[in-house]
Coordinates of N, CA and C in Angstrom, one line a residue:
X301 N -10.6 13.8 -9.8 CA -12.0 13.6 -9.3 C -11.9 12.7 -8.0
X302 N -12.7 13.1 -7.0 CA -12.7 12.4 -5.8 C -14.1 11.8 -5.5
X303 N -14.1 10.5 -5.3 CA -15.4 9.8 -4.9 C -15.3 9.3 -3.5
X304 N -16.5 9.0 -2.9 CA -16.5 8.6 -1.5 C -15.7 7.3 -1.2
X305 N -15.6 6.4 -2.3 CA -14.8 5.2 -2.1 C -13.5 5.2 -2.7
X306 N -12.9 6.4 -2.8 CA -11.6 6.6 -3.4 C -10.6 7.2 -2.4
X307 N -9.5 6.6 -2.3 CA -8.5 7.1 -1.3 C -8.1 8.6 -1.7
X308 N -8.2 9.5 -0.7 CA -7.8 10.9 -1.0 C -6.3 11.0 -1.1
X309 N -5.8 11.5 -2.2 CA -4.4 11.6 -2.4 C -4.1 13.0 -3.1
X310 N -3.3 13.8 -2.4 CA -2.9 15.1 -2.9 C -2.1 15.0 -4.2
X311 N -1.4 13.9 -4.4 CA -0.5 13.7 -5.6 C -1.4 13.7 -6.9
X312 N -2.7 13.3 -6.8 CA -3.5 13.3 -8.0 C -3.6 14.6 -8.7
X313 N -3.4 15.7 -7.9 CA -3.6 17.0 -8.5 C -2.3 17.6 -9.1
X314 N -1.2 16.8 -8.9 CA 0.1 17.3 -9.4 C 0.1 17.2 -10.9
X315 N 0.9 18.1 -11.6 CA 0.9 18.2 -13.0 C 1.5 16.9 -13.6
X316 N 2.6 16.4 -13.0 CA 3.3 15.2 -13.5 C 2.4 14.0 -13.5
X317 N 1.6 13.9 -12.4 CA 0.7 12.7 -12.3 C -0.4 12.8 -13.4
X318 N -1.0 14.0 -13.5 CA -2.1 14.2 -14.5 C -1.5 14.0 -15.9
X319 N -0.3 14.5 -16.2 CA 0.2 14.3 -17.6 C 0.5 12.8 -17.8
X320 N 1.1 12.1 -16.8 CA 1.4 10.7 -17.0 C 0.1 9.9 -17.2
X321 N -0.9 10.2 -16.4 CA -2.2 9.4 -16.5 C -2.8 9.7 -17.9
X322 N -2.8 10.9 -18.3 CA -3.3 11.3 -19.6 C -2.6 10.5 -20.8
X323 N -1.3 10.4 -20.7 CA -0.5 9.7 -21.7 C -0.9 8.2 -21.7
X324 N -1.0 7.6 -20.5 CA -1.4 6.2 -20.4 C -2.8 6.0 -20.9
X325 N -3.7 6.9 -20.6 CA -5.1 6.8 -21.1 C -5.1 6.8 -22.6
X326 N -4.2 7.5 -23.3 CA -4.2 7.6 -24.7 C -3.5 6.4 -25.3
X327 N -2.7 5.6 -24.5 CA -1.9 4.5 -25.0 C -2.8 3.2 -25.1
X328 N -2.2 2.2 -25.5 CA -2.8 0.9 -25.6 C -2.7 0.1 -24.3
X329 N -2.0 0.7 -23.3 CA -1.9 0.0 -22.0 C -3.2 0.0 -21.3
X330 N -3.6 -1.1 -20.8 CA -4.9 -1.2 -20.1 C -4.8 -0.9 -18.6
X331 N -6.0 -0.6 -18.1 CA -6.0 -0.3 -16.7 C -5.6 -1.4 -15.8
X332 N -6.0 -2.6 -16.2 CA -5.7 -3.8 -15.4 C -4.2 -4.2 -15.5
X333 N -3.6 -3.8 -16.6 CA -2.1 -4.0 -16.8 C -1.3 -3.1 -15.8
X334 N -1.8 -1.9 -15.6 CA -1.2 -1.0 -14.7 C -1.3 -1.6 -13.3
X335 N -2.5 -2.1 -12.9 CA -2.7 -2.7 -11.6 C -1.8 -3.9 -11.4
X336 N -1.7 -4.7 -12.4 CA -0.9 -5.9 -12.2 C 0.6 -5.6 -12.1
X337 N 1.0 -4.5 -12.8 CA 2.4 -4.0 -12.7 C 2.8 -3.8 -11.3
X338 N 1.9 -3.3 -10.4 CA 2.2 -3.1 -9.0 C 2.7 -4.4 -8.3
X339 N 2.1 -5.5 -8.7 CA 2.6 -6.8 -8.1 C 4.0 -7.1 -8.6
X340 N 4.3 -6.8 -9.9 CA 5.6 -7.1 -10.4 C 6.6 -6.3 -9.6
X341 N 6.4 -5.0 -9.4 CA 7.3 -4.1 -8.6 C 7.4 -4.6 -7.2
X342 N 6.2 -5.0 -6.6 CA 6.3 -5.5 -5.2 C 7.1 -6.8 -5.1
X343 N 7.0 -7.7 -6.1 CA 7.7 -8.9 -6.1 C 9.2 -8.6 -6.2
X344 N 9.6 -7.6 -7.1 CA 11.0 -7.3 -7.2 C 11.5 -6.6 -5.9
X345 N 10.6 -5.8 -5.3 CA 11.0 -5.2 -4.0 C 11.2 -6.2 -2.9
X346 N 10.3 -7.2 -2.9 CA 10.4 -8.2 -1.8 C 11.6 -9.0 -2.0
X347 N 12.0 -9.3 -3.3 CA 13.2 -10.1 -3.5 C 14.4 -9.3 -3.0
X348 N 14.4 -8.0 -3.3 CA 15.5 -7.1 -2.9 C 15.6 -7.1 -1.4
X349 N 14.5 -7.0 -0.8 CA 14.4 -6.9 0.7 C 15.0 -8.2 1.3
X350 N 14.6 -9.3 0.8 CA 15.1 -10.6 1.4 C 16.6 -10.7 1.2
X351 N 17.2 -10.2 0.0 CA 18.6 -10.2 -0.2 C 19.3 -9.3 0.8
X352 N 18.7 -8.2 1.2 CA 19.1 -7.3 2.3 C 20.6 -6.9 2.3
X353 N 21.1 -6.5 1.1 CA 22.4 -5.9 1.1 C 22.1 -4.4 1.0
X354 N 23.1 -3.5 1.3 CA 22.8 -2.1 1.2 C 22.3 -1.7 -0.2
X355 N 22.9 -2.2 -1.3 CA 22.4 -1.8 -2.6 C 21.0 -2.4 -2.9
X356 N 20.7 -3.6 -2.4 CA 19.4 -4.2 -2.6 C 18.3 -3.5 -1.8
X357 N 18.6 -3.0 -0.7 CA 17.7 -2.2 0.1 C 17.3 -0.9 -0.6
X358 N 18.2 -0.3 -1.3 CA 17.9 0.9 -2.1 C 17.0 0.5 -3.3
X359 N 17.3 -0.6 -3.9 CA 16.4 -1.1 -5.0 C 15.0 -1.3 -4.4
X360 N 14.9 -1.9 -3.2 CA 13.6 -2.2 -2.6 C 12.8 -0.9 -2.4
X361 N 13.5 0.2 -2.0 CA 12.9 1.5 -1.8 C 12.3 2.0 -3.1
X362 N 13.1 1.9 -4.2 CA 12.6 2.3 -5.5 C 11.4 1.5 -5.9
X363 N 11.4 0.2 -5.7 CA 10.3 -0.7 -6.1 C 9.0 -0.3 -5.3
X364 N 9.2 0.0 -4.0 CA 8.0 0.3 -3.2 C 7.4 1.6 -3.8
X365 N 8.2 2.6 -4.2 CA 7.6 3.8 -4.8 C 7.0 3.5 -6.2
X366 N 7.6 2.6 -6.9 CA 7.0 2.3 -8.2 C 5.7 1.6 -8.1
X367 N 5.6 0.7 -7.0 CA 4.3 0.1 -6.7 C 3.3 1.1 -6.4
X368 N 3.6 2.1 -5.6 CA 2.7 3.2 -5.3 C 2.3 4.0 -6.5
X369 N 3.2 4.2 -7.4 CA 3.0 4.9 -8.6 C 1.9 4.2 -9.5
X370 N 2.0 2.9 -9.5 CA 1.0 2.1 -10.3 C -0.3 2.3 -9.6
X371 N -0.4 2.2 -8.3 CA -1.6 2.4 -7.6 C -2.3 3.7 -7.8
X372 N -1.4 4.8 -7.9 CA -1.9 6.1 -8.2 C -2.5 6.2 -9.6
X373 N -1.7 5.7 -10.5 CA -2.1 5.9 -11.9 C -3.2 5.0 -12.4
X374 N -3.4 3.8 -11.8 CA -4.5 3.0 -12.3 C -5.8 3.7 -12.0
X375 N -5.9 4.3 -10.8 CA -7.2 5.0 -10.5 C -7.4 6.2 -11.3
X376 N -6.3 6.9 -11.6 CA -6.4 8.2 -12.4 C -6.8 7.8 -13.8
X377 N -6.2 6.8 -14.4 CA -6.5 6.4 -15.8 C -8.0 5.9 -15.8
X378 N -8.4 5.2 -14.8 CA -9.8 4.7 -14.7 C -10.8 5.9 -14.7
X379 N -10.6 6.8 -13.7 CA -11.6 7.9 -13.5 C -11.4 9.0 -14.4
X380 N -10.2 9.7 -14.3 CA -10.0 10.9 -15.2 C -9.8 10.5 -16.6
X381 N -9.2 9.3 -16.9 CA -9.0 8.9 -18.3 C -10.2 8.2 -18.9
X382 N -11.2 7.8 -18.1 CA -12.4 7.2 -18.7 C -12.1 5.8 -19.2
X383 N -11.2 5.0 -18.7 CA -10.9 3.7 -19.2 C -11.3 2.6 -18.1
X384 N -12.4 2.8 -17.5 CA -12.8 1.9 -16.5 C -13.1 0.5 -17.1
X385 N -12.8 -0.5 -16.3 CA -13.0 -1.9 -16.7 C -14.1 -2.5 -15.9
X386 N -14.9 -3.5 -16.5 CA -15.9 -4.1 -15.7 C -15.4 -4.8 -14.5
X387 N -14.2 -5.3 -14.5 CA -13.6 -6.0 -13.4 C -12.5 -5.1 -12.7
X388 N -12.6 -3.8 -13.0 CA -11.6 -2.9 -12.4 C -11.6 -2.8 -10.9
X389 N -12.7 -3.0 -10.3 CA -12.8 -3.0 -8.8 C -12.0 -4.2 -8.2
X390 N -12.0 -5.3 -8.9 CA -11.2 -6.4 -8.4 C -9.7 -6.2 -8.6
X391 N -9.3 -5.6 -9.8 CA -7.9 -5.3 -10.0 C -7.4 -4.2 -9.2
X392 N -8.4 -3.3 -8.7 CA -8.0 -2.2 -7.8 C -7.6 -2.7 -6.4
X393 N -8.3 -3.8 -5.9 CA -8.1 -4.3 -4.6 C -7.2 -5.4 -4.5
X394 N -7.3 -6.5 -5.3 CA -6.6 -7.7 -5.1 C -5.1 -7.5 -5.3
X395 N -4.6 -6.8 -6.3 CA -3.2 -6.6 -6.4 C -2.6 -5.8 -5.2
X396 N -3.4 -4.9 -4.6 CA -2.9 -4.2 -3.4 C -2.6 -5.2 -2.3
X397 N -3.6 -6.1 -2.1 CA -3.4 -7.1 -0.9 C -2.2 -7.9 -1.2
X398 N -2.0 -8.4 -2.4 CA -0.8 -9.2 -2.8 C 0.5 -8.4 -2.6
X399 N 0.5 -7.2 -3.1 CA 1.7 -6.4 -3.0 C 2.1 -6.1 -1.6
X400 N 1.1 -5.7 -0.8 CA 1.3 -5.4 0.6 C 1.9 -6.7 1.3
X401 N 1.3 -7.8 1.1 CA 1.8 -9.0 1.7 C 3.2 -9.4 1.3
X402 N 3.5 -9.3 0.0 CA 4.9 -9.6 -0.5 C 5.9 -8.7 0.2
X403 N 5.6 -7.4 0.3 CA 6.6 -6.5 0.8 C 6.8 -6.6 2.3
X404 N 5.7 -6.8 3.0 CA 5.7 -6.8 4.5 C 6.3 -8.1 5.0
X405 N 5.9 -9.2 4.4 CA 6.5 -10.5 4.8 C 8.0 -10.5 4.5
X406 N 8.4 -9.9 3.3 CA 9.8 -9.8 3.0 C 10.6 -8.9 4.0
X407 N 9.9 -7.8 4.5 CA 10.5 -7.0 5.5 C 10.8 -7.8 6.8
X408 N 9.9 -8.7 7.2 CA 10.2 -9.5 8.3 C 11.4 -10.3 8.2
X409 N 11.6 -10.9 7.0 CA 12.7 -11.8 6.8 C 14.0 -10.9 6.7
X410 N 13.9 -9.7 6.1 CA 15.0 -8.8 6.0 C 15.5 -8.4 7.4
X411 N 14.5 -8.2 8.3 CA 14.8 -7.8 9.7 C 15.2 -9.0 10.6
X412 N 15.2 -10.2 9.9 CA 15.5 -11.5 10.6 C 14.6 -11.8 11.7
X413 N 13.3 -11.3 11.5 CA 12.2 -11.6 12.4 C 11.0 -12.0 11.6
X414 N 11.0 -13.2 11.0 CA 10.0 -13.5 10.0 C 8.6 -13.4 10.5
X415 N 8.4 -13.8 11.8 CA 7.0 -13.8 12.3 C 6.5 -12.3 12.3
X416 N 7.3 -11.4 12.5 CA 6.9 -10.0 12.6 C 6.4 -9.5 11.2
X417 N 7.1 -10.0 10.2 CA 6.7 -9.6 8.8 C 5.3 -10.2 8.5
X418 N 5.1 -11.5 8.9 CA 3.8 -12.1 8.7 C 2.7 -11.4 9.5
X419 N 3.0 -11.0 10.7 CA 2.0 -10.3 11.5 C 1.7 -9.0 10.9
X420 N 2.7 -8.2 10.4 CA 2.4 -6.9 9.8 C 1.6 -7.1 8.5
X421 N 1.8 -8.2 7.7 CA 1.1 -8.4 6.5 C -0.4 -8.7 6.9
X422 N -0.6 -9.5 7.9 CA -1.9 -9.9 8.3 C -2.7 -8.7 8.8
X423 N -2.1 -7.8 9.6 CA -2.8 -6.7 10.1 C -3.0 -5.6 9.0
X424 N -2.1 -5.6 8.0 CA -2.3 -4.7 6.9 C -3.5 -5.1 6.1
X425 N -3.7 -6.4 5.9 CA -4.8 -6.9 5.2 C -6.1 -6.7 5.9
X426 N -6.0 -6.7 7.3 CA -7.2 -6.5 8.1 C -7.7 -5.0 8.0
X427 N -6.7 -4.1 7.8 CA -7.2 -2.7 7.7 C -8.0 -2.6 6.4
X428 N -7.7 -3.2 5.3 CA -8.5 -3.2 4.1 C -9.8 -3.9 4.3
X429 N -9.8 -5.0 5.1 CA -11.0 -5.8 5.4 C -12.0 -4.9 6.2
X430 N -11.5 -4.2 7.2 CA -12.4 -3.3 7.9 C -13.0 -2.2 7.1
X431 N -12.1 -1.6 6.3 CA -12.6 -0.6 5.4 C -13.7 -1.1 4.4
X432 N -13.4 -2.3 3.8 CA -14.4 -2.8 2.9 C -15.7 -3.2 3.6
X433 N -15.6 -3.6 4.8 CA -16.8 -4.0 5.6 C -17.7 -2.8 5.8
X434 N -17.0 -1.6 6.1 CA -17.8 -0.4 6.2 C -18.5 -0.1 4.9
X435 N -17.9 -0.3 3.8 CA -18.5 0.0 2.5 C -19.6 -1.0 2.3
X436 N -19.5 -2.3 2.7 CA -20.5 -3.3 2.5 C -21.8 -3.0 3.3
X437 N -21.5 -2.2 4.4 CA -22.7 -1.9 5.3 C -23.3 -0.5 4.9
X438 N -22.9 0.0 3.7 CA -23.5 1.2 3.2 C -22.9 2.5 3.6
X439 N -21.7 2.4 4.2 CA -21.0 3.6 4.7 C -19.9 3.9 3.7
X440 N -19.5 5.2 3.7 CA -18.3 5.6 2.9 C -17.1 4.8 3.4
X441 N -16.3 4.3 2.5 CA -15.1 3.6 2.9 C -14.2 4.5 3.7
X442 N -13.6 4.1 4.8 CA -12.8 4.9 5.7 C -11.3 4.6 5.4
X443 N -10.6 5.6 4.9 CA -9.2 5.4 4.6 C -8.3 6.0 5.6
X444 N -8.8 6.3 6.8 CA -8.0 6.9 7.9 C -6.8 6.0 8.3
X445 N -5.8 6.6 8.9 CA -4.7 6.0 9.5 C -4.9 5.6 10.9
X446 N -3.9 5.5 11.7 CA -2.6 6.1 11.5 C -1.6 5.3 10.5
X447 N -2.0 4.1 10.1 CA -1.1 3.3 9.2 C -1.9 2.7 8.0
X448 N -2.5 3.6 7.2 CA -3.1 3.2 6.0 C -2.0 2.9 5.0
X449 N -2.4 2.4 3.8 CA -1.4 1.9 2.8 C -0.3 3.0 2.5
X450 N -0.6 4.2 2.2 CA 0.5 5.2 2.0 C 1.4 5.4 3.1
X451 N 0.9 5.3 4.3 CA 1.8 5.4 5.5 C 2.7 4.2 5.7
X452 N 2.1 3.0 5.4 CA 2.9 1.8 5.5 C 4.1 1.8 4.6
X453 N 3.8 2.2 3.3 CA 4.8 2.2 2.3 C 5.8 3.4 2.5
X454 N 5.4 4.5 3.1 CA 6.3 5.5 3.5 C 7.3 5.1 4.5
X455 N 6.8 4.4 5.6 CA 7.6 3.8 6.6 C 8.6 2.8 6.0
X456 N 8.1 2.0 5.1 CA 9.0 0.9 4.5 C 10.1 1.6 3.7
X457 N 9.7 2.6 2.9 CA 10.7 3.2 2.0 C 11.8 3.9 2.9
X458 N 11.4 4.6 3.9 CA 12.4 5.3 4.7 C 13.3 4.3 5.4
X459 N 12.6 3.2 5.9 CA 13.4 2.1 6.6 C 14.4 1.5 5.6
X460 N 14.1 1.3 4.4 CA 15.0 0.8 3.4 C 16.2 1.7 3.2
X461 N 15.9 3.0 3.0 CA 17.0 3.9 2.8 C 17.9 4.0 4.0
X462 N 17.3 4.2 5.2 CA 18.2 4.2 6.4 C 18.8 2.9 6.7
X463 N 18.1 1.8 6.4 CA 18.6 0.5 6.6 C 19.8 0.2 5.8
X464 N 19.8 0.7 4.5 CA 21.0 0.5 3.6 C 22.2 1.2 4.2
X465 N 22.1 2.4 4.7 CA 23.2 3.1 5.3 C 23.7 2.4 6.6
X466 N 22.7 1.9 7.4 CA 23.0 1.2 8.7 C 23.8 -0.1 8.4
X467 N 23.2 -0.8 7.4 CA 23.9 -2.1 7.1 C 25.3 -1.9 6.6
X468 N 25.5 -0.9 5.8 CA 26.8 -0.6 5.2 C 27.8 -0.2 6.3
X469 N 27.4 0.6 7.2 CA 28.3 1.2 8.2 C 28.4 0.4 9.4
X470 N 27.3 -0.2 9.9 CA 27.3 -0.9 11.2 C 27.1 -2.4 11.1
X471 N 26.5 -2.8 10.0 CA 26.2 -4.2 9.8 C 25.0 -4.7 10.6
X472 N 24.2 -3.7 11.1 CA 23.0 -4.1 11.9 C 21.7 -3.8 11.1
X473 N 20.5 -4.2 11.6 CA 19.3 -4.1 10.9 C 18.2 -3.5 11.7
X474 N 18.6 -2.6 12.6 CA 17.6 -2.1 13.6 C 16.5 -1.3 12.9
X475 N 16.8 -0.5 11.8 CA 15.9 0.3 11.1 C 14.8 -0.6 10.5
X476 N 15.1 -1.7 10.0 CA 14.1 -2.6 9.4 C 13.2 -3.2 10.5
X477 N 13.8 -3.6 11.6 CA 13.0 -4.2 12.7 C 12.1 -3.1 13.3
X478 N 12.6 -1.9 13.5 CA 11.7 -0.8 14.0 C 10.5 -0.6 13.0
X479 N 10.8 -0.6 11.7 CA 9.8 -0.3 10.7 C 8.7 -1.4 10.8
X480 N 9.2 -2.7 10.9 CA 8.2 -3.8 11.0 C 7.3 -3.6 12.2
X481 N 7.9 -3.2 13.3 CA 7.1 -3.0 14.6 C 6.1 -1.9 14.4
X482 N 6.6 -0.8 13.8 CA 5.8 0.4 13.7 C 4.6 0.1 12.7
X483 N 4.9 -0.6 11.6 CA 3.8 -1.0 10.7 C 2.8 -1.9 11.3
X484 N 3.3 -2.9 12.1 CA 2.3 -3.9 12.7 C 1.5 -3.2 13.7
X485 N 2.1 -2.4 14.6 CA 1.4 -1.7 15.7 C 0.4 -0.7 15.1
X486 N 0.9 0.1 14.1 CA 0.1 1.1 13.5 C -1.1 0.5 12.7
X487 N -0.9 -0.6 12.1 CA -2.0 -1.3 11.4 C -3.0 -1.8 12.4
X488 N -2.6 -2.3 13.5 CA -3.6 -2.7 14.5 C -4.4 -1.5 15.0
X489 N -3.7 -0.4 15.2 CA -4.4 0.8 15.7 C -5.3 1.3 14.6
X490 N -5.0 1.2 13.3 CA -5.8 1.6 12.2 C -7.1 0.7 12.2
X491 N -6.9 -0.6 12.4 CA -8.1 -1.5 12.4 C -9.0 -1.0 13.5
X492 N -8.5 -0.7 14.7 CA -9.3 -0.3 15.8 C -10.0 1.0 15.5
X493 N -9.3 2.0 15.0 CA -9.9 3.3 14.7 C -11.0 3.2 13.7
X494 N -10.8 2.4 12.7 CA -11.8 2.2 11.6 C -13.0 1.5 12.1
X495 N -12.8 0.5 13.0 CA -13.9 -0.3 13.5 C -14.8 0.6 14.4
X496 N -14.1 1.3 15.3 CA -14.9 2.2 16.2 C -15.7 3.3 15.4
X497 N -15.1 3.8 14.3 CA -15.8 4.7 13.5 C -17.0 4.1 12.8
X498 N -16.9 2.9 12.3 CA -18.0 2.2 11.7 C -19.1 2.0 12.8
X499 N -18.7 1.5 14.0 CA -19.7 1.3 15.0 C -20.5 2.6 15.4
X500 N -19.7 3.7 15.4 CA -20.4 5.0 15.7 C -21.3 5.4 14.7
X501 N -20.9 5.3 13.4 CA -21.8 5.7 12.3 C -23.0 4.8 12.2
X502 N -22.9 3.5 12.5 CA -24.1 2.6 12.5 C -25.1 3.0 13.6
X503 N -24.5 3.3 14.7 CA -25.4 3.8 15.8 C -26.2 5.1 15.4
X504 N -25.4 6.0 14.8 CA -26.0 7.2 14.4 C -27.1 7.0 13.3
X505 N -26.9 6.1 12.5 CA -27.8 5.8 11.4 C -29.1 5.2 11.9
X506 N -29.1 4.5 13.0 CA -30.3 4.0 13.6 C -31.1 5.1 14.3

């Protein structure tokens, strides 16, 4: 089921996702526990990133995907599984911001450019702030990119896999640095695109 304030994801219609969500909905696992699990995986991924060995970068890539899996399933269990929580909206947003920050700040340290990780984390949080501002103004929340959460995590995952091979063979970390730059620049562009869209819709509403 798609609602105006729900991120559109093609993976929701996959059979494995629907089966997993249905199993979770029948279990004693709560929606909020699934949301909090995303922070656990993000923390593990951040730790692996900071360690930045070839093996640990592969662990980080897996943790990033597990974090996204939690994000996918919590919404599906809430909507399709009918296990919505009175505080579900908070658990849907806050763990995302924490997980993003953990992973992107760690990416900066892994790339040996800590400031770039902090910048990427700040800009990633701003994309969500702009989206939520549109919703607060009575507009449908805008999940457009070019660097929305799924895009950021895809770039990070690919960078970890390539970075593991690069670090093992060359001893360099260019893939991680490039990923941090792409995420920061793309997040800034996303903030601008969403802000301009909000301004246009507000003018049209008048």
